[in-house]
Short mmCIF file of C-alpha atoms and ligand atoms in Angstrom, two decimals:
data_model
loop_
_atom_site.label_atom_id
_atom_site.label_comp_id
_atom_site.label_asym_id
_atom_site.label_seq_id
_atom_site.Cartn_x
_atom_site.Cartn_y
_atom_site.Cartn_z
CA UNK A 1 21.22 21.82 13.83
CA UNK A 2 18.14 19.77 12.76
CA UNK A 3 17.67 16.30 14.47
CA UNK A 4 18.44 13.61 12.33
CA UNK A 5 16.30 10.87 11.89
CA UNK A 6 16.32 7.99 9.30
CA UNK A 7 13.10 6.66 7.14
CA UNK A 8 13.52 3.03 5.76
CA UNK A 9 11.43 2.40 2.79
CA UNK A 10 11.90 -0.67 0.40
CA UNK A 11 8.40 -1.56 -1.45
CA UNK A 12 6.25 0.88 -3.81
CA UNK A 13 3.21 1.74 -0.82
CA UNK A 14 6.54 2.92 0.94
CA UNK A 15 7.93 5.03 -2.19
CA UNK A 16 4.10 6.41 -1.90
CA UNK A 17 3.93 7.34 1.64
CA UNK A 18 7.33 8.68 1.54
CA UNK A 19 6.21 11.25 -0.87
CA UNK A 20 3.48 12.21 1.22
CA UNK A 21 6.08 12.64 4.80
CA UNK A 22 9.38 13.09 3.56
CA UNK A 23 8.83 16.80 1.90
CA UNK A 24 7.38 17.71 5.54
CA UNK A 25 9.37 16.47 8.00
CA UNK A 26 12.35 17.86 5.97
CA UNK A 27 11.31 21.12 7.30
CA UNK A 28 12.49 20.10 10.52
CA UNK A 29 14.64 17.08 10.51
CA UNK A 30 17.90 16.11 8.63
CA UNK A 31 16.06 12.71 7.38
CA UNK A 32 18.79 10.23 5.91
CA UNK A 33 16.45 8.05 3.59
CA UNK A 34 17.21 3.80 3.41
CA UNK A 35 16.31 1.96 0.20
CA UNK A 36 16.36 -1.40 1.08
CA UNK A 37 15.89 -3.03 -2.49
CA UNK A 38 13.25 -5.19 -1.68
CA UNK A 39 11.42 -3.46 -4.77
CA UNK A 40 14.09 -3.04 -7.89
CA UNK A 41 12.19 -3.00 -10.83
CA UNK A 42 11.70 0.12 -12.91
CA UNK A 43 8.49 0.70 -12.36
CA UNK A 44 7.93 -0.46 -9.11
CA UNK A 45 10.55 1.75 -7.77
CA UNK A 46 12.76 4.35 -9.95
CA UNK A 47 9.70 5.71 -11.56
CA UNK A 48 7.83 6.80 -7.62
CA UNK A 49 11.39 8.35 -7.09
CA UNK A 50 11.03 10.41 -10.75
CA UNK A 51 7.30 11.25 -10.21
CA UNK A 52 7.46 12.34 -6.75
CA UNK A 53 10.97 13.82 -7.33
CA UNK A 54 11.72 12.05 -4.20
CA UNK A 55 15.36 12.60 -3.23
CA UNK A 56 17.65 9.72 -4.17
CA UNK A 57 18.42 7.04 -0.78
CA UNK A 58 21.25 8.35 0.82
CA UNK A 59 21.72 4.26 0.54
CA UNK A 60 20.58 1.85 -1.28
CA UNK A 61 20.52 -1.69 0.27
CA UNK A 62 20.12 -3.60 -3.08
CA UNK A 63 18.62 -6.84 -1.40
CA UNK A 64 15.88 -8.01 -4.23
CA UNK A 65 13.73 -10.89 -4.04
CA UNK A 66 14.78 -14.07 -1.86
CA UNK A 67 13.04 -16.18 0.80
CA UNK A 68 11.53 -13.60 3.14
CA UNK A 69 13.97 -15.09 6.70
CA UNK A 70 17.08 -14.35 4.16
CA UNK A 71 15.65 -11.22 2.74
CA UNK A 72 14.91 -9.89 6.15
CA UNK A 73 18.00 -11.04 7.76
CA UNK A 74 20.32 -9.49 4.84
CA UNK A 75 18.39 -6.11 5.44
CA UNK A 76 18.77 -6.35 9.32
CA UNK A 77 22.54 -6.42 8.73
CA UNK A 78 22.67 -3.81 6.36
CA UNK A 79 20.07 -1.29 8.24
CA UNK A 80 22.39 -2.03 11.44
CA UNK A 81 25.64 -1.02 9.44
CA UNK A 82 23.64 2.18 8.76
CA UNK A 83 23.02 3.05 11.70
CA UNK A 84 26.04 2.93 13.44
CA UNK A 85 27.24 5.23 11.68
CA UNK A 86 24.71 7.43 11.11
CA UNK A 87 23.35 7.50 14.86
CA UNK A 88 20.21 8.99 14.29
CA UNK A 89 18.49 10.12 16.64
CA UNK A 90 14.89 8.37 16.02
CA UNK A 91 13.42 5.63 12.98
CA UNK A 92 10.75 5.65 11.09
CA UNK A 93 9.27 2.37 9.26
CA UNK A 94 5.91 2.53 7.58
CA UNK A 95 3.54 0.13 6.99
CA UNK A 96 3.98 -3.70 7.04
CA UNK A 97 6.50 -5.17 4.65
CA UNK A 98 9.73 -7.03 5.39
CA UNK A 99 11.10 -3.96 5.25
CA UNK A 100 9.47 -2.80 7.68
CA UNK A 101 10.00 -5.21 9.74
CA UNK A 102 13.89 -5.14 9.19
CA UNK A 103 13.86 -1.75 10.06
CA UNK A 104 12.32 -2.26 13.26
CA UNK A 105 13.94 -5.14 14.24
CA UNK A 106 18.02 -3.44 13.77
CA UNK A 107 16.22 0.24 15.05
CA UNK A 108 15.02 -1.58 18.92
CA UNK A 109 18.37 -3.84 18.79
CA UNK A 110 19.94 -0.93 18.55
CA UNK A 111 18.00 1.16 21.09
CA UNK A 112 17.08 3.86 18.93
CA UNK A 113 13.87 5.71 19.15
CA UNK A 114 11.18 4.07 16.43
CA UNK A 115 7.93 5.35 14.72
CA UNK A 116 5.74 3.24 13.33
CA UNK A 117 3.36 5.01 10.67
CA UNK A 118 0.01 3.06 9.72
CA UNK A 119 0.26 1.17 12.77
CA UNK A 120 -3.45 -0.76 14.28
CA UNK A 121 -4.00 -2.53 11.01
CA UNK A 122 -4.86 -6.12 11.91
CA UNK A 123 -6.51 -9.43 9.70
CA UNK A 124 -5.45 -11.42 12.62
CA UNK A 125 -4.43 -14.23 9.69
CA UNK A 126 -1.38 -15.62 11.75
CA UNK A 127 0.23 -16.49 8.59
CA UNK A 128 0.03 -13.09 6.74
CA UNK A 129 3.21 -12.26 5.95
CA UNK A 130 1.70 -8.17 6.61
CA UNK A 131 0.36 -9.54 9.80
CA UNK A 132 3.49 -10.58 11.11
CA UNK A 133 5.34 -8.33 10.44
CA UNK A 134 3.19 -5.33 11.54
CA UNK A 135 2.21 -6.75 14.99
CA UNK A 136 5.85 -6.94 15.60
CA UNK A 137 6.41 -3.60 14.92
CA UNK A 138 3.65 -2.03 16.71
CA UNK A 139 4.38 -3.79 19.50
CA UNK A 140 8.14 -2.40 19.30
CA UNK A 141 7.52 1.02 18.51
CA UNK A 142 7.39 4.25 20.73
CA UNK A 143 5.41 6.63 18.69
CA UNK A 144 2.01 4.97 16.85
CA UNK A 145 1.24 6.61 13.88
CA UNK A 146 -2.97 5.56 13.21
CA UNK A 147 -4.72 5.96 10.26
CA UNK A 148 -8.02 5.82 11.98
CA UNK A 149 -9.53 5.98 15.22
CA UNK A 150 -10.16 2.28 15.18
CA UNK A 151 -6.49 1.84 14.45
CA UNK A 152 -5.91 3.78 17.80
CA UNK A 153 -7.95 1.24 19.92
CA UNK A 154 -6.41 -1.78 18.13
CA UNK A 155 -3.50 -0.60 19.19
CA UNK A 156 -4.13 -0.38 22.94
CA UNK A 157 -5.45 -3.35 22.68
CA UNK A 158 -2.10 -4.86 21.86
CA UNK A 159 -1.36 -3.89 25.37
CA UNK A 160 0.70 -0.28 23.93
CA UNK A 161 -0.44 2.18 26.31
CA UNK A 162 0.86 5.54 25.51
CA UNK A 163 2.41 7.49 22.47
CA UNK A 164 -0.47 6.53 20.01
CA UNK A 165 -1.83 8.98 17.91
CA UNK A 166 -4.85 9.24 15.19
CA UNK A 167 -3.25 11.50 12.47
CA UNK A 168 -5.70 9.92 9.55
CA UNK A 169 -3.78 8.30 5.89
CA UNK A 170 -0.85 9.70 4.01
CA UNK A 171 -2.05 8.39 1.39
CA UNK A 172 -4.67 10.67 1.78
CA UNK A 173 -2.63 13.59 2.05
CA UNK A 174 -1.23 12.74 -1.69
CA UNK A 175 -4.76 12.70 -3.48
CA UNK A 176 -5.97 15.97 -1.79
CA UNK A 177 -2.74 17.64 -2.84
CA UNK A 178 -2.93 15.94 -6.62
CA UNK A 179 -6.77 16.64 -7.01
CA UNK A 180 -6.42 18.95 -9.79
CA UNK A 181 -3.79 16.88 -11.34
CA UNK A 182 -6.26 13.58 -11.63
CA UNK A 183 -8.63 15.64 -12.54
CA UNK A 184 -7.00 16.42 -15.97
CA UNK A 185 -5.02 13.49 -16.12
CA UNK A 186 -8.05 11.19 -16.24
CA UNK A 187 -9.32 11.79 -20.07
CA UNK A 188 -5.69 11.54 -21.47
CA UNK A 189 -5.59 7.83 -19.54
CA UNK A 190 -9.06 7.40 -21.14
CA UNK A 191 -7.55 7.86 -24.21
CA UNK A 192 -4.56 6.06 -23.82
CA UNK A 193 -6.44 2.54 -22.67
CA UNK A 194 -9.25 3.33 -24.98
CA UNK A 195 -12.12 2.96 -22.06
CA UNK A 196 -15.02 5.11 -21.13
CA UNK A 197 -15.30 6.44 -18.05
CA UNK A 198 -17.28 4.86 -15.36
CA UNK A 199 -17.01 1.98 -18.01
CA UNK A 200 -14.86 -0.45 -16.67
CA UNK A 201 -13.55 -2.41 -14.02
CA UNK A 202 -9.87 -1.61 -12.23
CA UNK A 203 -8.17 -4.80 -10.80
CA UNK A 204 -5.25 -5.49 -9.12
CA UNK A 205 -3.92 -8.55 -7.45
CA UNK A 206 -0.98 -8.81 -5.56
CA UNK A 207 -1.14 -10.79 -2.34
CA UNK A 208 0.28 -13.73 -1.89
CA UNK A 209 -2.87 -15.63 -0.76
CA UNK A 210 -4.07 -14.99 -4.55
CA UNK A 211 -0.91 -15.49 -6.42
CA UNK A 212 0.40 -18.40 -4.60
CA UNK A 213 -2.40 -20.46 -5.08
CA UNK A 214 -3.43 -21.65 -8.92
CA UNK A 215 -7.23 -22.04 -7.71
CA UNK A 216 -7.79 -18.82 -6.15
CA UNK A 217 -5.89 -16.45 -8.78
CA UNK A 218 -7.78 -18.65 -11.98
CA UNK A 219 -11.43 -18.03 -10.12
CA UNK A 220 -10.66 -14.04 -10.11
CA UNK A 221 -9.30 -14.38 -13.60
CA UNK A 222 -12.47 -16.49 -14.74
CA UNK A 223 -14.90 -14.13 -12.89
CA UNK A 224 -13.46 -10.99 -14.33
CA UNK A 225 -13.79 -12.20 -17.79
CA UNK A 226 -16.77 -13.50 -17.75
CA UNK A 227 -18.58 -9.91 -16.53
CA UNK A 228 -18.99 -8.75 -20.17
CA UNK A 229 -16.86 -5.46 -19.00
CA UNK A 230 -14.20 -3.96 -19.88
CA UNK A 231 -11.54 -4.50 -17.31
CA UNK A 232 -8.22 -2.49 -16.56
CA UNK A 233 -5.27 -5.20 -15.07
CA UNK A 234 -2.27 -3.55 -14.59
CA UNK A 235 -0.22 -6.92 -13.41
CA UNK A 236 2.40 -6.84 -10.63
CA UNK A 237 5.68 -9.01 -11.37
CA UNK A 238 4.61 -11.83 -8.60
CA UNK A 239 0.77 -12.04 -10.07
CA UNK A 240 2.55 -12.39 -13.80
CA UNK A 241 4.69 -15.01 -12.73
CA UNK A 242 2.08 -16.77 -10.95
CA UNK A 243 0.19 -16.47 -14.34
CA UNK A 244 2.60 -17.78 -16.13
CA UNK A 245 3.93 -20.54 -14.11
CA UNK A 246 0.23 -21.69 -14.06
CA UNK A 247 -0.18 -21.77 -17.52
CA UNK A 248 -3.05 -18.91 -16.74
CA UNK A 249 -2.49 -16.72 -19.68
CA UNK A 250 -5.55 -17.39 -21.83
CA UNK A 251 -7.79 -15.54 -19.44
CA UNK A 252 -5.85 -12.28 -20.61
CA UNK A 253 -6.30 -13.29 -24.44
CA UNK A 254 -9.90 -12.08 -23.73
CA UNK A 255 -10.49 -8.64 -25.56
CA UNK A 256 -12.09 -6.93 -22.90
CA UNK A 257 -8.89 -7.34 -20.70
CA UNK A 258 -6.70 -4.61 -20.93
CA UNK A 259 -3.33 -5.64 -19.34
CA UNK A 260 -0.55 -3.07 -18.20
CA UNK A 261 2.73 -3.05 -16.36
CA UNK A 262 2.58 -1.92 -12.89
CA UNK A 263 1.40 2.09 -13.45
CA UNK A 264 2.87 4.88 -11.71
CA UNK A 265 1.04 6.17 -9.31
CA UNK A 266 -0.76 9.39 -11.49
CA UNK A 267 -2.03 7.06 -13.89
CA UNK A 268 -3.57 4.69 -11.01
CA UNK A 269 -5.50 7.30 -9.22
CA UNK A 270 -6.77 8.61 -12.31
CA UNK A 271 -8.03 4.79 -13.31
CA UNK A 272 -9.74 4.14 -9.62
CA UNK A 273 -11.39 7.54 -10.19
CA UNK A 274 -13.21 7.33 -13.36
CA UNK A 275 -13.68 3.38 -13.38
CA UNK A 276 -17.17 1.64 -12.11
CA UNK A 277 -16.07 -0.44 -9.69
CA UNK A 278 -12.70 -1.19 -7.89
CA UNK A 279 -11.70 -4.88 -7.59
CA UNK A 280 -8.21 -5.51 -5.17
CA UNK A 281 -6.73 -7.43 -2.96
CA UNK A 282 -4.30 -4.64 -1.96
CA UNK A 283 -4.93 -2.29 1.38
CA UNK A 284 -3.53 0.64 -0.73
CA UNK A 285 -6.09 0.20 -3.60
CA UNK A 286 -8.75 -0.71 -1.07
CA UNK A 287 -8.59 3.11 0.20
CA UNK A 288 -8.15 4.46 -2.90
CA UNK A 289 -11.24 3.29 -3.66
CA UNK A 290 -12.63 5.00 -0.69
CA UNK A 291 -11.13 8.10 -1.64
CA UNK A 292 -12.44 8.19 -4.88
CA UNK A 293 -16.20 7.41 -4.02
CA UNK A 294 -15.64 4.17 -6.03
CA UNK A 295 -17.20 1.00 -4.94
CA UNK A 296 -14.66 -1.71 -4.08
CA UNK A 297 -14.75 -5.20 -4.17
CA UNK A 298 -11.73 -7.19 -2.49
CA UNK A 299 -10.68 -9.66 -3.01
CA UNK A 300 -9.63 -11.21 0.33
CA UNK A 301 -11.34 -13.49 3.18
CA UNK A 302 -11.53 -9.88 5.56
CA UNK A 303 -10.14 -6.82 5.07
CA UNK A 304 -7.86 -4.53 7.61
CA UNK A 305 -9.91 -1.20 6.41
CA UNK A 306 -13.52 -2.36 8.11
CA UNK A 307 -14.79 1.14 7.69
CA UNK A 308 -15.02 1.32 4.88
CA UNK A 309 -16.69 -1.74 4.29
CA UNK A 310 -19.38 -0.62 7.61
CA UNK A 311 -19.70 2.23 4.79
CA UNK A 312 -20.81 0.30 2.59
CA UNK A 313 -18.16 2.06 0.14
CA UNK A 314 -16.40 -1.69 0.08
CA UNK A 315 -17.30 -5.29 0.49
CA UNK A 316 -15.55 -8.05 0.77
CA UNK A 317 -15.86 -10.68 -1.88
CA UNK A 318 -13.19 -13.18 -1.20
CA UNK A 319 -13.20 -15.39 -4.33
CA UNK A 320 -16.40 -15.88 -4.30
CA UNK A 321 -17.90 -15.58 -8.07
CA UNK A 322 -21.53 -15.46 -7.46
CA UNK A 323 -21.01 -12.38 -4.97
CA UNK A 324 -18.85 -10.81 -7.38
CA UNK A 325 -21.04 -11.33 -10.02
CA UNK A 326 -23.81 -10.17 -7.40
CA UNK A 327 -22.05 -6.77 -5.99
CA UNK A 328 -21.53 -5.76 -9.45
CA UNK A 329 -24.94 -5.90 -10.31
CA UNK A 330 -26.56 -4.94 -8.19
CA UNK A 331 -24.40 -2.36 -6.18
CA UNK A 332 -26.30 0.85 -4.40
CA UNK A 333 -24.52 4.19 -4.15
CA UNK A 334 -23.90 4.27 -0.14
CA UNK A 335 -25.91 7.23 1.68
CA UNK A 336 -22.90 8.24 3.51
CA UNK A 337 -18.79 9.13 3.28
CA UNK A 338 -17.63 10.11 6.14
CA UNK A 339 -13.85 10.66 5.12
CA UNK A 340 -13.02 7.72 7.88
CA UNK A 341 -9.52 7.30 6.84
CA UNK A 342 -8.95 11.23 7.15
CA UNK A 343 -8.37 15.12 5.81
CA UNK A 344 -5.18 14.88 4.26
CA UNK A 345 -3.17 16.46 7.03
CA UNK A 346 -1.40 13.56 8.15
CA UNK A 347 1.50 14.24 7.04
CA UNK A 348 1.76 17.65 9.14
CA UNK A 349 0.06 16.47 12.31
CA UNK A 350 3.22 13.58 12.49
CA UNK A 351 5.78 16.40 11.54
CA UNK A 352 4.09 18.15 15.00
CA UNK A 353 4.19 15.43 17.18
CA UNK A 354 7.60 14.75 16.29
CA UNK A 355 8.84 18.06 16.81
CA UNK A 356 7.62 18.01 20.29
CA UNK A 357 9.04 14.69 21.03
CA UNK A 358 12.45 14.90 19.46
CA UNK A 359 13.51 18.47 19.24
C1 UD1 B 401 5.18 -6.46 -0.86
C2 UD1 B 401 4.64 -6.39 0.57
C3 UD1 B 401 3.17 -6.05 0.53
C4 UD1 B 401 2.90 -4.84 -0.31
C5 UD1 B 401 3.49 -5.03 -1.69
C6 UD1 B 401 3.28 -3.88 -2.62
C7 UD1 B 401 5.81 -7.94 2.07
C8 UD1 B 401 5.72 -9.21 2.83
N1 UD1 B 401 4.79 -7.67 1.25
O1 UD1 B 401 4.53 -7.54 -1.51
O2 UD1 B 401 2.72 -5.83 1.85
O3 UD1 B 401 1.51 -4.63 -0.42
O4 UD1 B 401 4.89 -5.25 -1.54
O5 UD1 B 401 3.66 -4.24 -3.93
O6 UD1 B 401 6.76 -7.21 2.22
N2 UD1 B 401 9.19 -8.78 -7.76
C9 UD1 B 401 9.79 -8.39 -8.92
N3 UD1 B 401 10.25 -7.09 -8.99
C10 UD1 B 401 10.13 -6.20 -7.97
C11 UD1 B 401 9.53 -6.64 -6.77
C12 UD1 B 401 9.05 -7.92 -6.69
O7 UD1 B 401 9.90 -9.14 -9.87
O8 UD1 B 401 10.56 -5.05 -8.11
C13 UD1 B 401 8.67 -10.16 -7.68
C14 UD1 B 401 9.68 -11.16 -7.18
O9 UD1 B 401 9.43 -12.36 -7.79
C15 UD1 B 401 9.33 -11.28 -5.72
C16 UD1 B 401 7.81 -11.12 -5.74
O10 UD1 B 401 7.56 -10.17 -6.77
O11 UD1 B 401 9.75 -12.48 -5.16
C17 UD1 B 401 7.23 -10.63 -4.46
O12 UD1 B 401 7.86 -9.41 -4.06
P1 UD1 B 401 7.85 -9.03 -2.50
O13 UD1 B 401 8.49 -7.71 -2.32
O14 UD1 B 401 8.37 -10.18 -1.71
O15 UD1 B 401 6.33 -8.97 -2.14
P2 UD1 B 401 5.14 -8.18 -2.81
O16 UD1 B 401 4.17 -9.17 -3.29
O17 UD1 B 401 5.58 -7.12 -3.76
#
């Protein structure tokens, strides 16, 4: 009998990574998969579960939006539930949402083996809600699962001695498997936004740091439309609210903004890849940048991904218009990528380690 061990997932970079590990370690582990609900909207769930034909949650925690203590609490209780019954025999959270959190938080109460994947990302912003809860967890965990060797001595030192391991991105592991598929995707999502390629700019904004605050989210908004590009916005429900609730929406009544729903996650890797520069505030989007030899621009005070900004592949631009303006025009191709964040085995080298730990 396979060892059983349960993956808790609740927000779309979870849906993402789960799609990388979840097809692997099913080779050797009977994985009982935990929706939290902290994501419920179409397409920022359902439509990573029909893309990925990820299996469907064995449960489904339906928590939704609330204050984060409440949200976290009411998915502590219902991850516990879980896994008294389903005594597994190990945990795996990824990442660094409340979800994540959660999960670790009724796994160690519990006394159950955890894993945390992505672990040794730090802002060191106190206040992050990422920060928080992904310090807690590494802290917590038994097995370390790094994205980068940098990650790995982060980690130590948090004072974690042992059990930490440099296995590179999943999220890596997805493009190299999907090459082919961007590859031909990318002129019918040409097409379909009616955009050159390398003739645009891709932005996202998610974190709360932008949306919560009417200042910083109406100086990206003002930069963007002022650069004469074209620019690609596919708009997450918080940023839209925040847009709206700020009475914001007349920088999208610009004609070179091209607004979308969140995408799945095809249609976003094919954007990064053909546009001319990357602007984010999101750690996903940040690598995917990196990935696709496309020069990012972020869109926070310091980023958790320095490599790629000692690259040269991304800098950080904060709100700051006149290095926006700046980077964009004046932007060099870097002389090196060195593949920092990993081959695209990561996926298999956890699988490994957790067969020789657990079975
Ligand atoms: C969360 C993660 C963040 C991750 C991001 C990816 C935390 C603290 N943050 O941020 O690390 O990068 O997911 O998207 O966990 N909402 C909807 N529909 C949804 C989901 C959210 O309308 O399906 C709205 C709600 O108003 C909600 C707000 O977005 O209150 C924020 O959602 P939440 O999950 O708290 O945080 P994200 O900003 O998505």
């Amino acid at each position: 009998m396979k060892p059983k061990i349960v993956t808790i997932i609740g927000a779309r970079p979870q849906f993402i990574k789960a799609a990388a590990l979840s097809p692997i370690l099913r080779k050797s582990f009977d994985e009982i998969l935990i929706h939290t609900g902290q994501h419920y909207d179409l397409n920022m769930s359902e439509i990573f579960f029909e893309e990925f034909k990820l299996p469907t949650p064995n449960y489904h925690l339906g928590v939704g939006s609330m204050k984060s203590t409440i949200q976290i609490a009411e998915m502590i209780k219902g991850i516990d539930e879980i896994l008294i019954i389903e005594q597994p025999s190990h945990v795996l959270v990824m990442g660094d949402t409340n979800s994540t959190l959660a999960g670790t938080i009724a796994t160690i109460k519990n006394n159950i083996g955890l894993s945390h994947i992505e672990a040794g990302l730090r802002s060191y912003v106190k206040n992050m809600p990422e920060e928080q809860n992904r310090v807690l967890t590494t802290v917590m965990a038994d097995l370390l699962f790094c994205p980068t060797k940098k990650a790995v001595d982060v980690v130590r030192n948090m004072g974690v001695k042992e059990n930490i391991y440099n296995v590179g991105d999943v999220m890596m592991d997805l493009i190299k498997k999907n090459e082919n598929r961007i590859t031909t995707n990318i002129p019918i999502t040409l097409k379909k936004y009616g955009v050159e390629n390398n003739g645009y700019l891709f932005l996202t904004i998610h974190r709360a740091v932008n949306t919560d605050s009417k200042n910083r989210i109406e100086r990206i908004l003002r930069v963007v439309s002022n650069t004469g590009m074209k620019v690609i916005f596919p708009i997450h429900p918080r940023t839209k609210k925040s847009i709206e609730s700020n009475k914001l929406n007349r920088y999208l009544e610009n004609e070179n903004i091209i607004t979308t729903n969140p995408l799945d996650w095809l249609s976003t890797q094919s954007l990064i890849s053909a546009s001319k520069f990357v602007l984010t505030d999101s750690g996903g989007v940040t690598r995917e940048a990196y990935f696709h030899h496309k020069p990012g621009l972020l869109l926070n005070s310091q980023t958790e991904w320095t490599e790629t900004v000692e690259e040269g592949w991304n800098t950080v631009c904060d709100i700051n218009e006149d290095l926006i303006l700046k980077t964009l025009s004046s932007w060099a191709t870097p002389a090196t990528h060195t593949n920092c964040l990993g081959n695209g085995d990561a996926a298999s080298k956890i699988l490994n380690i957790l067969e020789n730990k657990l079975c």
